[in-house]
Coordinates of N, CA and C in Angstrom, one line a residue:
P13 N 156.7 -4.7 91.0 CA 155.3 -4.7 90.6 C 155.0 -5.7 89.6
R14 N 153.8 -6.2 89.6 CA 153.3 -7.2 88.7 C 153.0 -6.6 87.4
S15 N 153.2 -7.3 86.3 CA 152.9 -6.8 85.0 C 151.4 -6.9 84.8
A16 N 150.9 -6.1 83.8 CA 149.4 -6.2 83.5 C 149.1 -7.6 82.9
P17 N 148.0 -8.1 83.1 CA 147.6 -9.4 82.5 C 147.5 -9.3 81.0
A18 N 147.7 -10.4 80.4 CA 147.5 -10.5 78.9 C 146.1 -10.1 78.6
A19 N 145.9 -9.5 77.4 CA 144.5 -9.1 77.0 C 143.5 -10.3 76.9
A20 N 144.0 -11.4 76.5 CA 143.1 -12.6 76.4 C 142.7 -13.0 77.8
E21 N 143.5 -12.8 78.8 CA 143.2 -13.2 80.1 C 142.1 -12.3 80.7
V22 N 142.0 -11.1 80.3 CA 141.1 -10.1 80.9 C 139.7 -10.2 80.3
Q23 N 139.5 -10.4 79.0 CA 138.3 -10.6 78.4 C 137.2 -9.6 78.8
N24 N 137.0 -8.6 78.1 CA 136.0 -7.5 78.3 C 136.1 -6.8 79.6
V25 N 137.3 -6.8 80.2 CA 137.5 -6.0 81.4 C 138.7 -5.1 81.1
E26 N 138.5 -3.8 81.3 CA 139.6 -2.9 81.1 C 140.6 -3.0 82.1
V27 N 141.9 -2.8 81.7 CA 143.0 -2.8 82.6 C 143.0 -1.4 83.4
C28 N 143.3 -1.4 84.6 CA 143.3 -0.2 85.4 C 144.5 -0.2 86.4
D29 N 144.7 1.0 86.9 CA 145.8 1.1 87.9 C 145.4 0.6 89.3
V30 N 144.2 1.1 89.7 CA 143.6 0.8 91.0 C 142.1 0.4 90.9
M31 N 141.7 -0.6 91.6 CA 140.3 -0.9 91.6 C 139.8 -1.2 93.1
Y32 N 138.6 -0.9 93.3 CA 137.9 -1.1 94.5 C 136.6 -1.8 94.2
L33 N 136.3 -2.9 94.9 CA 135.1 -3.7 94.7 C 134.3 -3.7 96.0
S34 N 133.1 -3.2 95.9 CA 132.2 -3.2 97.1 C 130.8 -2.9 96.7
N35 N 129.8 -3.6 97.2 CA 128.4 -3.2 97.1 C 128.0 -2.2 98.1
V36 N 128.9 -1.8 99.0 CA 128.5 -0.9 100.1 C 128.9 0.6 99.6
S37 N 127.9 1.1 98.8 CA 128.1 2.5 98.3 C 127.2 3.4 99.0
E38 N 126.3 2.9 99.8 CA 125.3 3.8 100.5 C 126.1 4.7 101.4
S39 N 125.6 6.0 101.5 CA 126.3 6.9 102.4 C 126.0 6.7 103.8
P40 N 126.8 7.1 104.8 CA 126.5 7.0 106.2 C 125.1 7.7 106.5
Q41 N 124.9 8.8 105.9 CA 123.7 9.6 106.2 C 122.4 8.8 105.7
D42 N 122.5 8.1 104.6 CA 121.3 7.3 104.1 C 121.2 6.1 105.0
A43 N 122.3 5.5 105.4 CA 122.2 4.3 106.3 C 121.5 4.7 107.7
H44 N 121.9 5.9 108.1 CA 121.3 6.4 109.4 C 119.8 6.7 109.2
A45 N 119.5 7.3 108.1 CA 118.0 7.6 107.9 C 117.2 6.3 107.9
R46 N 117.7 5.3 107.3 CA 117.0 4.0 107.3 C 116.9 3.4 108.8
F47 N 118.0 3.5 109.5 CA 118.0 3.0 110.9 C 117.0 3.8 111.8
R48 N 116.9 5.1 111.6 CA 116.1 5.9 112.4 C 114.6 5.5 112.4
D49 N 114.2 4.9 111.3 CA 112.8 4.5 111.1 C 112.4 3.5 112.1
H50 N 113.3 2.8 112.8 CA 113.0 1.7 113.7 C 112.9 2.2 115.2
F51 N 113.2 3.5 115.4 CA 113.2 4.0 116.8 C 112.4 5.2 117.0
D52 N 112.1 5.5 118.3 CA 111.5 6.8 118.6 C 111.9 7.1 120.0
G53 N 111.6 8.3 120.5 CA 111.8 8.7 121.9 C 113.3 8.7 122.2
P54 N 113.7 8.3 123.4 CA 115.1 8.4 123.9 C 116.0 7.5 123.0
A55 N 115.5 6.4 122.5 CA 116.3 5.6 121.6 C 116.7 6.3 120.3
L56 N 115.8 7.0 119.8 CA 116.0 7.8 118.6 C 117.1 8.9 118.9
D57 N 116.9 9.6 120.0 CA 117.9 10.6 120.4 C 119.3 10.0 120.5
L58 N 119.4 8.8 121.1 CA 120.7 8.1 121.2 C 121.2 7.8 119.8
A59 N 120.4 7.3 119.0 CA 120.8 6.9 117.6 C 121.3 8.2 116.9
D60 N 120.7 9.3 117.0 CA 121.1 10.5 116.4 C 122.4 11.0 117.0
R61 N 122.6 10.9 118.3 CA 123.8 11.3 118.9 C 125.0 10.4 118.4
L62 N 124.6 9.1 118.3 CA 125.6 8.2 117.8 C 126.1 8.5 116.4
A63 N 125.2 8.9 115.5 CA 125.5 9.3 114.1 C 126.5 10.5 114.1
V64 N 126.2 11.5 115.0 CA 127.1 12.6 115.1 C 128.5 12.2 115.6
A65 N 128.5 11.3 116.7 CA 129.8 10.8 117.2 C 130.6 10.0 116.2
A66 N 129.9 9.2 115.4 CA 130.5 8.4 114.4 C 131.2 9.3 113.3
E67 N 130.5 10.3 112.9 CA 131.0 11.3 111.9 C 132.3 12.0 112.5
R68 N 132.2 12.3 113.8 CA 133.4 13.0 114.4 C 134.6 12.0 114.5
V69 N 134.3 10.8 114.9 CA 135.4 9.8 115.0 C 136.0 9.5 113.6
A70 N 135.1 9.4 112.6 CA 135.6 9.1 111.3 C 136.5 10.3 110.8
A71 N 136.1 11.5 111.1 CA 136.8 12.7 110.6 C 138.2 12.7 111.3
E72 N 138.3 12.2 112.5 CA 139.6 12.1 113.2 C 140.6 11.1 112.6
G73 N 140.0 10.2 111.8 CA 140.9 9.2 111.1 C 141.4 8.1 112.0
V74 N 140.7 7.8 113.1 CA 141.1 6.7 114.0 C 140.4 5.4 113.8
V75 N 139.6 5.3 112.7 CA 138.8 4.1 112.5 C 139.5 3.1 111.8
G76 N 139.5 1.9 112.2 CA 140.1 0.7 111.6 C 139.4 -0.5 111.9
G77 N 139.8 -1.7 111.4 CA 139.2 -2.9 111.6 C 139.0 -3.3 113.1
G78 N 139.9 -2.9 114.0 CA 139.8 -3.2 115.4 C 139.1 -2.2 116.2
F79 N 138.4 -1.2 115.6 CA 137.8 -0.1 116.3 C 136.7 -0.7 117.2
Q80 N 136.7 -0.2 118.5 CA 135.7 -0.7 119.5 C 134.4 0.1 119.5
C81 N 133.5 -0.3 118.7 CA 132.2 0.4 118.6 C 131.4 0.4 119.9
A82 N 131.6 -0.6 120.7 CA 130.9 -0.7 122.0 C 131.3 0.5 122.9
E83 N 132.6 0.8 122.8 CA 133.1 1.9 123.7 C 132.5 3.3 123.2
L84 N 132.3 3.4 121.9 CA 131.6 4.6 121.4 C 130.2 4.7 121.9
V85 N 129.5 3.6 121.9 CA 128.1 3.6 122.3 C 128.0 3.8 123.8
D86 N 128.9 3.1 124.6 CA 128.9 3.3 126.0 C 129.2 4.7 126.5
A87 N 130.1 5.4 125.7 CA 130.4 6.7 126.1 C 129.2 7.7 125.9
L88 N 128.3 7.3 125.0 CA 127.1 8.1 124.8 C 126.1 7.9 126.0
S89 N 126.0 6.7 126.5 CA 125.0 6.4 127.5 C 125.6 5.2 128.3
P90 N 126.3 5.5 129.4 CA 126.8 4.4 130.3 C 125.7 3.5 130.8
L91 N 124.5 4.0 130.9 CA 123.4 3.1 131.5 C 123.1 2.0 130.6
L92 N 123.4 2.1 129.3 CA 123.1 1.0 128.4 C 123.8 -0.3 128.8
S93 N 125.1 -0.2 129.2 CA 125.9 -1.3 129.5 C 125.6 -1.8 130.9
Q94 N 124.9 -1.0 131.7 CA 124.7 -1.4 133.1 C 123.4 -2.0 133.4
R95 N 122.5 -2.0 132.5 CA 121.1 -2.5 132.7 C 120.8 -3.6 131.7
P96 N 120.6 -4.9 132.2 CA 120.4 -6.0 131.2 C 119.2 -5.7 130.3
E97 N 118.2 -5.0 130.7 CA 117.0 -4.8 129.8 C 117.4 -3.9 128.6
N98 N 118.5 -3.2 128.7 CA 118.9 -2.4 127.6 C 119.8 -3.1 126.6
A99 N 120.1 -4.4 126.8 CA 121.0 -5.2 126.0 C 120.6 -5.2 124.5
P100 N 119.3 -5.4 124.1 CA 119.0 -5.3 122.7 C 119.2 -4.0 122.1
L101 N 118.9 -2.9 122.8 CA 119.1 -1.6 122.2 C 120.6 -1.3 122.1
R102 N 121.4 -1.7 123.1 CA 122.8 -1.5 123.1 C 123.4 -2.2 121.9
R103 N 123.0 -3.5 121.7 CA 123.5 -4.3 120.6 C 123.2 -3.6 119.2
A104 N 121.9 -3.1 119.1 CA 121.5 -2.5 117.9 C 122.4 -1.2 117.6
L105 N 122.6 -0.5 118.6 CA 123.4 0.8 118.5 C 124.9 0.4 118.2
I106 N 125.4 -0.6 118.8 CA 126.8 -1.0 118.4 C 126.9 -1.4 117.0
D107 N 125.9 -2.2 116.5 CA 125.9 -2.6 115.1 C 125.8 -1.4 114.2
H108 N 124.9 -0.5 114.6 CA 124.7 0.7 113.8 C 126.0 1.6 113.8
A109 N 126.7 1.7 114.9 CA 128.0 2.4 114.9 C 129.0 1.8 113.9
R110 N 129.0 0.4 113.9 CA 129.9 -0.3 113.0 C 129.5 0.0 111.6
N111 N 128.3 0.0 111.3 CA 127.7 0.2 110.0 C 128.1 1.6 109.5
L112 N 127.9 2.6 110.4 CA 128.2 4.0 110.0 C 129.6 4.2 109.8
L113 N 130.4 3.7 110.7 CA 131.9 3.9 110.6 C 132.5 3.2 109.4
D114 N 131.9 2.1 109.1 CA 132.4 1.3 107.9 C 132.1 2.2 106.6
R115 N 130.9 2.8 106.6 CA 130.5 3.6 105.4 C 131.4 4.9 105.3
H116 N 131.6 5.5 106.5 CA 132.5 6.7 106.5 C 133.9 6.3 106.0
M117 N 134.4 5.2 106.5 CA 135.8 4.8 106.1 C 135.8 4.5 104.6
R118 N 134.9 3.7 104.1 CA 134.8 3.4 102.6 C 134.7 4.7 101.8
R119 N 133.9 5.6 102.2 CA 133.7 6.8 101.4 C 135.0 7.6 101.4
R120 N 135.7 7.7 102.5 CA 136.9 8.4 102.6 C 138.0 7.8 101.7
V121 N 138.1 6.5 101.7 CA 139.1 5.8 100.9 C 138.8 6.0 99.4
V122 N 137.5 5.8 99.0 CA 137.2 5.9 97.6 C 137.4 7.4 97.2
S123 N 137.0 8.3 98.0 CA 137.2 9.7 97.7 C 138.7 10.0 97.5
D124 N 139.5 9.5 98.4 CA 141.0 9.7 98.3 C 141.5 9.1 97.0
L125 N 141.0 7.9 96.6 CA 141.4 7.2 95.4 C 141.0 8.0 94.2
A126 N 139.8 8.6 94.2 CA 139.3 9.4 93.1 C 140.2 10.7 92.9
D127 N 140.5 11.3 94.1 CA 141.4 12.5 94.0 C 142.8 12.1 93.5
W128 N 143.3 11.0 93.9 CA 144.6 10.5 93.4 C 144.5 10.3 91.9
A129 N 143.5 9.6 91.4 CA 143.4 9.3 90.0 C 143.2 10.5 89.2
D130 N 142.4 11.5 89.7 CA 142.3 12.8 88.9 C 143.6 13.5 88.9
A131 N 144.3 13.6 90.0 CA 145.5 14.4 90.0 C 146.6 13.8 89.2
R132 N 146.6 12.5 89.0 CA 147.7 11.9 88.3 C 147.4 11.3 87.0
G133 N 146.1 11.5 86.6 CA 145.7 10.9 85.3 C 145.7 9.4 85.3
R134 N 145.4 8.8 86.4 CA 145.4 7.3 86.5 C 144.0 6.7 86.3
R135 N 144.0 5.4 86.1 CA 142.7 4.8 85.9 C 142.2 4.1 87.2
L136 N 141.1 4.5 87.7 CA 140.5 4.0 88.9 C 139.2 3.3 88.4
H137 N 138.9 2.1 88.8 CA 137.7 1.4 88.5 C 137.0 1.0 89.9
L138 N 135.7 1.4 90.0 CA 134.9 1.0 91.1 C 133.9 0.0 90.6
Y139 N 133.9 -1.2 91.3 CA 132.9 -2.2 90.9 C 132.0 -2.4 92.1
G140 N 130.7 -2.7 91.8 CA 129.7 -2.9 92.8 C 128.5 -2.1 92.5
R141 N 127.5 -2.3 93.4 CA 126.2 -1.6 93.2 C 126.2 -0.2 93.7
G142 N 125.6 0.7 92.9 CA 125.4 2.1 93.4 C 126.4 3.1 93.2
W143 N 127.6 2.8 92.8 CA 128.7 3.8 92.6 C 128.3 4.8 91.4
E144 N 127.6 4.2 90.4 CA 127.2 5.1 89.3 C 126.2 6.2 89.7
S145 N 125.5 6.0 90.8 CA 124.5 7.0 91.2 C 125.1 8.1 92.1
I146 N 126.4 8.1 92.4 CA 127.0 9.1 93.2 C 127.9 9.9 92.2
P147 N 127.5 11.2 92.0 CA 128.2 12.0 91.0 C 129.7 12.0 91.1
R148 N 130.2 12.1 92.3 CA 131.7 12.1 92.5 C 132.3 10.8 92.0
F149 N 131.6 9.7 92.1 CA 132.2 8.4 91.8 C 131.8 7.8 90.5
A150 N 130.7 8.4 89.9 CA 130.1 7.8 88.7 C 131.2 7.6 87.5
P151 N 132.1 8.5 87.3 CA 133.0 8.3 86.2 C 133.9 7.1 86.4
Y152 N 134.0 6.6 87.5 CA 134.8 5.4 87.8 C 134.0 4.1 87.9
A153 N 132.7 4.2 88.0 CA 131.8 3.0 88.2 C 131.9 2.1 87.0
R154 N 132.0 0.8 87.3 CA 132.1 -0.2 86.2 C 131.0 -1.3 86.4
G155 N 130.1 -1.1 87.3 CA 129.0 -2.1 87.5 C 129.3 -3.2 88.4
V156 N 128.4 -4.1 88.4 CA 128.4 -5.3 89.3 C 129.2 -6.4 88.7
V157 N 130.0 -7.1 89.5 CA 130.8 -8.2 89.0 C 130.3 -9.4 89.8
E158 N 130.1 -10.5 89.0 CA 129.7 -11.8 89.6 C 130.9 -12.5 90.2
P159 N 130.7 -13.1 91.3 CA 131.7 -13.9 91.9 C 132.2 -15.0 91.0
G160 N 133.4 -15.5 91.1 CA 133.9 -16.5 90.3 C 134.9 -16.0 89.3
A161 N 134.8 -16.6 88.1 CA 135.8 -16.2 87.0 C 135.7 -14.7 86.6
E162 N 134.5 -14.2 86.6 CA 134.4 -12.7 86.2 C 135.1 -11.9 87.3
M163 N 134.9 -12.2 88.5 CA 135.6 -11.4 89.6 C 137.1 -11.6 89.5
A164 N 137.6 -12.8 89.3 CA 139.0 -13.1 89.1 C 139.6 -12.2 88.0
R165 N 138.9 -12.1 86.9 CA 139.4 -11.3 85.8 C 139.5 -9.8 86.2
V166 N 138.5 -9.4 86.9 CA 138.6 -8.0 87.4 C 139.7 -7.7 88.3
W167 N 139.9 -8.6 89.3 CA 141.1 -8.5 90.2 C 142.4 -8.5 89.4
K168 N 142.5 -9.4 88.4 CA 143.8 -9.5 87.7 C 144.0 -8.3 86.7
S169 N 142.9 -7.6 86.4 CA 143.0 -6.4 85.5 C 143.6 -5.2 86.2
A170 N 143.7 -5.2 87.5 CA 144.2 -4.0 88.2 C 145.6 -4.2 88.7
T171 N 146.4 -3.2 88.6 CA 147.7 -3.3 89.2 C 147.6 -3.4 90.7
V172 N 146.7 -2.6 91.3 CA 146.5 -2.7 92.7 C 145.0 -2.8 93.0
C173 N 144.6 -3.7 93.9 CA 143.3 -3.8 94.4 C 143.2 -3.2 95.8
I174 N 142.2 -2.5 96.1 CA 142.1 -1.9 97.5 C 141.0 -2.7 98.3
H175 N 141.4 -2.9 99.5 CA 140.4 -3.4 100.5 C 140.3 -2.4 101.6
A176 N 139.1 -1.9 101.8 CA 138.8 -0.9 102.9 C 137.5 -1.2 103.5
G177 N 137.4 -1.3 104.8 CA 136.2 -1.5 105.5 C 136.5 -1.8 107.0
L178 N 135.4 -1.8 107.8 CA 135.6 -2.0 109.2 C 135.6 -3.6 109.4
N179 N 136.5 -4.2 108.7 CA 136.6 -5.7 108.9 C 138.1 -6.0 108.6
S180 N 138.5 -7.2 108.9 CA 139.9 -7.5 108.8 C 140.4 -7.8 107.4
A181 N 141.7 -7.9 107.3 CA 142.3 -8.3 106.0 C 141.9 -9.8 105.6
L182 N 141.4 -10.5 106.6 CA 141.0 -11.9 106.3 C 139.6 -12.0 105.7
H183 N 139.1 -10.9 105.1 CA 137.8 -10.8 104.5 C 137.8 -11.8 103.3
Q184 N 136.7 -12.4 103.0 CA 136.6 -13.4 102.0 C 137.0 -12.9 100.6
R185 N 136.6 -11.6 100.3 CA 137.0 -11.1 99.0 C 138.5 -10.9 98.9
V186 N 139.2 -10.6 99.9 CA 140.6 -10.4 99.9 C 141.3 -11.8 99.7
L187 N 140.8 -12.8 100.4 CA 141.3 -14.1 100.2 C 141.1 -14.7 98.8
D188 N 139.9 -14.4 98.3 CA 139.6 -14.9 96.9 C 140.5 -14.1 95.9
G189 N 140.6 -12.8 96.1 CA 141.4 -12.0 95.2 C 142.9 -12.4 95.2
V190 N 143.5 -12.6 96.4 CA 144.9 -13.1 96.5 C 145.0 -14.4 95.8
S191 N 144.0 -15.3 96.0 CA 144.1 -16.6 95.4 C 144.0 -16.5 93.8
A192 N 143.4 -15.5 93.4 CA 143.3 -15.2 91.9 C 144.5 -14.5 91.4
G193 N 145.4 -14.2 92.2 CA 146.7 -13.5 91.8 C 146.7 -12.0 91.9
A194 N 145.7 -11.4 92.6 CA 145.7 -10.0 92.8 C 146.6 -9.5 93.9
F195 N 147.0 -8.2 93.7 CA 147.9 -7.6 94.7 C 147.0 -6.6 95.5
F196 N 146.9 -6.6 96.8 CA 146.0 -5.8 97.6 C 146.8 -4.8 98.5
L197 N 146.3 -3.6 98.5 CA 146.6 -2.7 99.6 C 145.4 -2.6 100.5
I198 N 145.6 -2.7 101.8 CA 144.5 -2.9 102.7 C 144.5 -1.7 103.7
Q199 N 143.4 -1.0 103.8 CA 143.1 0.0 104.8 C 142.3 -0.7 105.9
E200 N 142.9 -0.9 107.0 CA 142.3 -1.6 108.1 C 142.3 -0.8 109.3

């Protein structure tokens, strides 16, 4: 394991055991409520069924960077993939599935991290927008970090940085963090 950075290197950033940096703190339910505003009739019914299916899939723990959201949407309505006129709706639902599953995955990872920190007396820091407004995560919220030197200091202040989301390990933040000298565990 890497030693903690020197205090002069960190500058106004507290050292922690584990950190997670993401501006995606919105819940899956809030994301779905926003999405619903754009649909009505059968499309709205499909969107609601998709939200239920996404929650079920997320609870099963089979979601990762390579998850095929198109298959989830097509299982709900095979006609979407068979009719060209449905292509825009199908694409919107696939994007929404990805959005919902990403938020479920992030929430699960951050919740597990908070449970771990509480049980072991460890220091968890959450950086990004909105974490302070979620009661379960507010004690760990550390605010927004600007890209560049400030973000590099935050990455270096943590023994372990977490990357979790419905995207690959080749995410720009991971590459920037590794370049800054951070050690990452990746949930993909």
